[in-house]
Amino acid sequence: DTGVSQDPRHKITKRGQNVTFRCDPISEHNRLYWYRQTLGQGPEFLTYFQNEAQLEKSRLLSDRFSAERPKGSFSTLEIQRTEQGDSAMYLCASSPHQTGYTFGSGTRLTVV
Amino acid sequence: AQSVTQLGSHVSVSEGALVLLRCNYSSSVPPYLFWYVQYPNQGLQLLLKYTTGATLVKGINGFEAEFKKSETSFHLTKPSAHMSDAAEYFCAVSDPQGAQKLVFGQGTRLTINP
């Protein structure tokens, strides 16, 4: 068990480009979450998977954002046509049935 | 809907002094409550959590918090601050049912003076 792994740690992209982030949760955790954290703010919920099913999405998740969790293992978060307002830390977390999130170290996205 | 208010975006204490970080919450159902710590460019690490049972919760690194339903509060304390405690602290609330997504406060930056 090496915890929740996120890749890449940092991503700089030009406005209008597409980016994809990956999250590898703790293997026995069936719940997976994505959060976004902008500078000086607390994290905000984006989406939630139970196994491979995406069960809840925030209104923050515009149609440029898509998340998947094929086979209930790793997850990807894709942002299409990036905007400067997408610059943030994207955090992934996993959890077993009961409470107790484990967060990854995050992917810091900078859109220039 | 749930919400969290952390009183004081920045708290500064001397090394060895008491640390008190304030958190008030709003929830329409009995909540689960959490404190997380975040070091620069890192993810969040769970300090402690309240789900049910004893209202005084002890966590890692000498921190503890008390759930006070009548005051809708979950303040974080540590008797004696260390330099290594300097970080950003987040209080969070979740609904025990459903997705159990976390709603975070704005955070409190803790500075320790030598």
mmCIF file of C-alpha atoms in Angstrom, chain A residues 37-42 108, chain B residues 6-13 19-22 35-42 63 76 83 85-91 105-113:
data_model
loop_
_atom_site.group_PDB
_atom_site.id
_atom_site.type_symbol
_atom_site.label_atom_id
_atom_site.label_comp_id
_atom_site.label_asym_id
_atom_site.label_seq_id
_atom_site.Cartn_x
_atom_site.Cartn_y
_atom_site.Cartn_z
ATOM 1 C CA GLN A 37 -8.299 23.653 -4.804
ATOM 2 C CA THR A 38 -7.577 27.185 -5.938
ATOM 3 C CA LEU A 39 -5.006 29.384 -4.236
ATOM 4 C CA GLY A 40 -5.978 30.382 -0.729
ATOM 5 C CA GLN A 41 -9.144 28.304 -0.700
ATOM 6 C CA GLY A 42 -10.279 24.988 0.682
ATOM 7 C CA ARG A 108 -0.919 21.437 -9.927
ATOM 8 C CA GLN B 6 -13.113 28.830 10.026
ATOM 9 C CA LEU B 7 -12.621 31.907 12.157
ATOM 10 C CA GLY B 8 -9.290 33.513 11.389
ATOM 11 C CA SER B 9 -7.528 32.969 8.090
ATOM 12 C CA HIS B 10 -4.187 33.409 9.810
ATOM 13 C CA VAL B 11 -3.183 32.467 13.354
ATOM 14 C CA SER B 12 0.246 33.124 14.834
ATOM 15 C CA VAL B 13 1.484 31.631 18.118
ATOM 16 C CA VAL B 19 -2.780 26.363 19.545
ATOM 17 C CA LEU B 20 -6.509 27.016 19.053
ATOM 18 C CA LEU B 21 -8.054 26.930 15.575
ATOM 19 C CA ARG B 22 -11.768 27.623 15.404
ATOM 20 C CA TRP B 35 -9.539 18.364 10.506
ATOM 21 C CA TYR B 36 -6.872 18.117 7.798
ATOM 22 C CA VAL B 37 -3.400 19.637 7.582
ATOM 23 C CA GLN B 38 -1.716 20.681 4.347
ATOM 24 C CA TYR B 39 1.957 21.472 3.895
ATOM 25 C CA PRO B 40 3.083 23.556 0.872
ATOM 26 C CA ASN B 41 2.527 21.818 -2.452
ATOM 27 C CA GLN B 42 1.245 18.700 -0.744
ATOM 28 C CA PHE B 63 -3.878 17.564 18.316
ATOM 29 C CA LEU B 76 -8.837 22.173 17.100
ATOM 30 C CA MET B 83 7.805 24.730 14.724
ATOM 31 C CA ASP B 85 3.118 22.572 13.143
ATOM 32 C CA ALA B 86 3.378 25.521 10.758
ATOM 33 C CA ALA B 87 0.993 24.662 7.912
ATOM 34 C CA GLU B 88 -2.507 25.254 6.532
ATOM 35 C CA TYR B 89 -5.343 23.628 8.469
ATOM 36 C CA PHE B 90 -8.753 22.804 7.052
ATOM 37 C CA CYS B 91 -11.934 21.880 8.869
ATOM 38 C CA GLY B 105 -13.706 25.651 5.236
ATOM 39 C CA GLN B 106 -11.444 28.339 3.802
ATOM 40 C CA GLY B 107 -8.492 27.212 5.848
ATOM 41 C CA THR B 108 -6.364 28.733 8.598
ATOM 42 C CA ARG B 109 -2.665 29.324 8.102
ATOM 43 C CA LEU B 110 -0.787 28.619 11.321
ATOM 44 C CA THR B 111 2.537 30.369 11.866
ATOM 45 C CA ILE B 112 4.818 29.431 14.765
ATOM 46 C CA ASN B 113 7.152 32.107 16.114
#
